[in-house]
Coordinates of C-alpha atoms and ligand atoms in Angstrom, one line a residue:
M1 CA 156.3 63.3 158.7
S2 CA 157.2 65.0 155.2
L3 CA 156.4 68.8 155.3
E4 CA 156.5 68.9 151.3
E5 CA 152.4 69.6 152.0
Y6 CA 153.2 72.3 154.1
A7 CA 155.8 73.7 151.6
R8 CA 153.7 73.0 148.7
K9 CA 150.9 75.5 149.6
R10 CA 153.3 78.4 150.6
D11 CA 155.4 80.7 148.9
F12 CA 157.9 81.8 151.1
S13 CA 159.2 84.6 149.5
K14 CA 155.8 86.3 150.3
T15 CA 154.5 84.9 153.5
P16 CA 156.5 85.5 157.0
E17 CA 155.9 81.9 157.9
P18 CA 158.5 79.6 158.7
A19 CA 160.2 77.8 155.5
P20 CA 160.9 73.9 156.4
A21 CA 164.7 73.8 157.4
P22 CA 166.4 72.2 154.9
A23 CA 167.0 68.9 157.1
A24 CA 163.4 68.6 156.9
R25 CA 163.0 68.5 153.3
A26 CA 162.5 65.6 151.3
G27 CA 165.6 63.4 150.2
Q28 CA 169.0 62.4 151.5
R29 CA 171.6 64.7 152.7
F30 CA 174.8 66.1 151.2
F31 CA 177.8 67.9 152.8
V32 CA 180.9 69.8 151.3
Q33 CA 184.0 70.0 153.0
R34 CA 186.4 72.6 152.8
H35 CA 189.8 70.6 153.5
N36 CA 193.2 72.2 153.1
A37 CA 195.4 69.1 153.2
S38 CA 198.6 68.9 150.6
H39 CA 196.0 71.2 148.6
L40 CA 193.3 73.3 149.1
H41 CA 190.4 71.5 147.9
Y42 CA 186.6 70.6 148.4
D43 CA 184.9 67.3 149.2
F44 CA 181.3 67.4 147.6
R45 CA 179.5 64.4 149.6
L46 CA 175.8 62.6 148.6
E47 CA 174.2 60.4 150.9
I48 CA 173.3 57.5 148.4
D49 CA 172.8 53.9 149.2
G50 CA 174.2 54.3 153.0
T51 CA 177.5 55.8 152.5
L52 CA 179.0 59.0 151.2
K53 CA 179.6 59.0 147.7
S54 CA 182.5 61.4 147.6
W55 CA 184.5 63.6 145.1
A56 CA 187.3 65.9 145.4
V57 CA 186.7 69.1 144.0
P58 CA 189.8 71.1 143.5
K59 CA 188.0 74.5 142.4
G60 CA 185.0 73.7 144.6
P61 CA 181.5 73.8 143.3
S62 CA 180.5 77.1 141.5
L63 CA 176.9 78.7 141.0
D64 CA 178.2 79.9 137.9
P65 CA 176.7 77.8 135.2
T66 CA 179.5 78.2 132.7
L67 CA 181.9 76.9 134.7
K68 CA 182.6 73.3 134.7
H69 CA 184.6 72.2 137.2
F70 CA 187.0 68.7 137.6
A71 CA 185.8 66.4 140.1
A72 CA 187.7 63.4 141.3
M73 CA 185.5 60.3 142.2
V74 CA 187.3 59.1 145.7
E75 CA 186.4 56.4 147.7
D76 CA 183.1 56.2 149.8
H77 CA 183.0 58.0 153.3
P78 CA 180.7 56.9 156.2
L79 CA 177.6 59.1 157.0
D80 CA 179.0 60.4 159.8
Y81 CA 181.7 61.6 158.4
G82 CA 179.6 64.3 157.1
D83 CA 179.1 66.7 159.8
F84 CA 182.9 66.3 160.5
E85 CA 185.0 69.6 161.3
G86 CA 188.3 69.6 162.9
N87 CA 191.9 68.7 162.1
I88 CA 193.7 65.5 160.7
P89 CA 197.1 65.5 162.0
K90 CA 200.3 66.3 160.0
G91 CA 201.3 63.0 158.4
S92 CA 198.0 61.1 158.5
Y93 CA 195.7 60.7 155.6
G94 CA 194.8 64.2 154.4
G95 CA 196.7 65.7 157.3
G96 CA 195.3 69.1 157.5
S97 CA 191.9 71.3 158.4
V98 CA 188.3 70.6 157.3
M99 CA 185.5 72.9 157.6
L100 CA 182.4 72.2 156.7
W101 CA 181.5 74.3 154.5
D102 CA 177.8 73.2 153.2
R103 CA 175.0 71.1 154.1
G104 CA 171.2 70.2 153.3
T105 CA 169.2 67.7 151.3
F106 CA 169.6 66.5 147.6
E107 CA 166.6 65.2 145.7
L108 CA 167.9 63.2 142.6
I109 CA 166.3 64.0 139.3
G110 CA 165.0 61.3 137.2
D111 CA 163.6 58.1 137.5
D112 CA 166.3 55.9 137.8
P113 CA 168.0 55.3 141.4
A114 CA 171.2 57.0 141.8
A115 CA 173.8 54.1 141.9
A116 CA 172.1 53.7 138.1
Q117 CA 173.2 57.2 137.0
I118 CA 176.2 57.0 138.6
E119 CA 177.2 53.8 136.6
R120 CA 176.0 55.5 133.0
G121 CA 178.2 58.5 134.6
D122 CA 175.4 61.0 134.6
L123 CA 174.0 62.3 137.9
K124 CA 171.6 64.8 137.7
F125 CA 170.2 66.4 141.3
R126 CA 168.6 69.6 143.3
L127 CA 170.3 71.0 145.9
H128 CA 168.9 72.4 149.2
G129 CA 171.9 73.8 151.4
E130 CA 172.9 76.9 153.1
K131 CA 175.3 77.9 150.2
L132 CA 174.4 75.7 147.2
S133 CA 171.0 75.3 145.9
G134 CA 169.5 74.7 142.5
T135 CA 170.0 71.9 139.7
W136 CA 173.6 70.2 139.4
A137 CA 174.9 67.5 137.6
L138 CA 178.2 65.1 137.8
V139 CA 179.2 63.9 134.6
R140 CA 181.7 61.7 134.2
M141 CA 184.6 62.7 131.6
K142 CA 184.9 61.1 128.6
V143 CA 188.4 60.9 127.1
S144 CA 188.9 59.4 123.2
G145 CA 185.5 57.4 123.6
S146 CA 186.5 55.4 126.7
K147 CA 185.2 56.6 130.0
R148 CA 187.5 57.2 132.9
A149 CA 185.8 56.0 135.7
N150 CA 187.1 58.3 138.5
E151 CA 187.3 61.9 136.3
W152 CA 183.9 63.8 136.2
L153 CA 182.9 67.2 136.0
L154 CA 180.7 68.8 138.7
I155 CA 178.4 71.4 136.5
K156 CA 175.7 74.2 137.7
K157 CA 172.7 73.8 134.8
K158 CA 170.7 77.2 134.3
D159 CA 168.2 77.8 136.6
E160 CA 166.5 80.6 138.8
A161 CA 169.8 79.3 141.4
A162 CA 172.5 79.9 138.8
E163 CA 174.8 83.0 139.5
P164 CA 176.8 84.0 136.9
G165 CA 180.4 85.5 138.2
W166 CA 179.7 83.6 141.6
D167 CA 182.8 84.0 143.7
I168 CA 183.3 81.3 146.2
E169 CA 185.7 82.8 148.5
A170 CA 182.9 85.2 149.6
F171 CA 181.7 82.0 151.5
A172 CA 184.9 81.0 153.0
Q173 CA 183.1 80.3 156.7
S174 CA 182.0 77.2 158.1
V175 CA 178.2 76.6 158.4
K176 CA 178.6 74.6 161.6
T177 CA 180.4 77.0 163.7
G178 CA 181.3 80.2 161.5
R179 CA 185.0 79.7 162.0
T180 CA 187.3 80.5 158.8
Q181 CA 190.1 77.4 157.4
E182 CA 192.8 79.6 159.6
E183 CA 190.6 79.7 162.6
I184 CA 189.9 75.7 162.5
A185 CA 193.3 75.1 161.8
A186 CA 194.3 77.1 165.0
D187 CA 191.4 75.4 167.1
L188 CA 189.6 78.4 168.0
P189 CA 186.1 78.1 169.3
A190 CA 183.1 78.1 167.1
K191 CA 181.3 81.5 166.9
K192 CA 177.8 82.1 167.2
T193 CA 177.0 84.0 163.5
A194 CA 176.9 80.2 162.2
A195 CA 174.0 80.4 161.1
S196 CA 173.7 83.3 159.0
V197 CA 176.2 82.7 156.1
K198 CA 173.3 83.8 153.7
G199 CA 172.8 87.0 155.6
K200 CA 176.5 88.2 155.2
K201 CA 176.1 87.6 151.8
K202 CA 173.3 90.0 151.6
L203 CA 175.3 92.6 153.8
S204 CA 178.1 92.2 151.4
A205 CA 176.4 92.6 148.5
G206 CA 174.2 95.3 149.5
Ligands
LIG1 MN1 189.5 66.0 151.4

């Protein structure tokens, strides 16, 4: 059963009642993995039509709305890939450590289905993640009039979740295990603080 009605009636910045967990909100899931392969990059994945539509983002997503980060659309991944964290063996495709960097749900913005928005090269959505939130767009780049199918830009729209000067390196722990990239690469055990990535941010800011 949906929790939209419950959430609509409450302002969780004012009441101590629990907000619905991101996984319980309306919308499909999204995942971001921090992948230290031949080059460090972030894999941004949206659950669409039973698969994970995927973009490799070298600089990662940013809450800074003045930045437009290049995002290369790559092959669809299976839904089960979203929760993956671990090490891909050297010599295998994508060999290196993979961190589950963020996860949550997203809602499409606009009436057109996701496939149509991707086809026209302008996908808009709202994220409800542990690190990322607010409205975003993925826009296919146009180069001298022609569209290049796999070259996109990931853009944070201006809204209450936007944060100029946001530093992705301040959020370099797994949302699944609390580990750093180095700890994942070394196969060290999960830390118990995985759920408190937002709390850490407040501590360091205050
Ligand atoms: Mn990757």
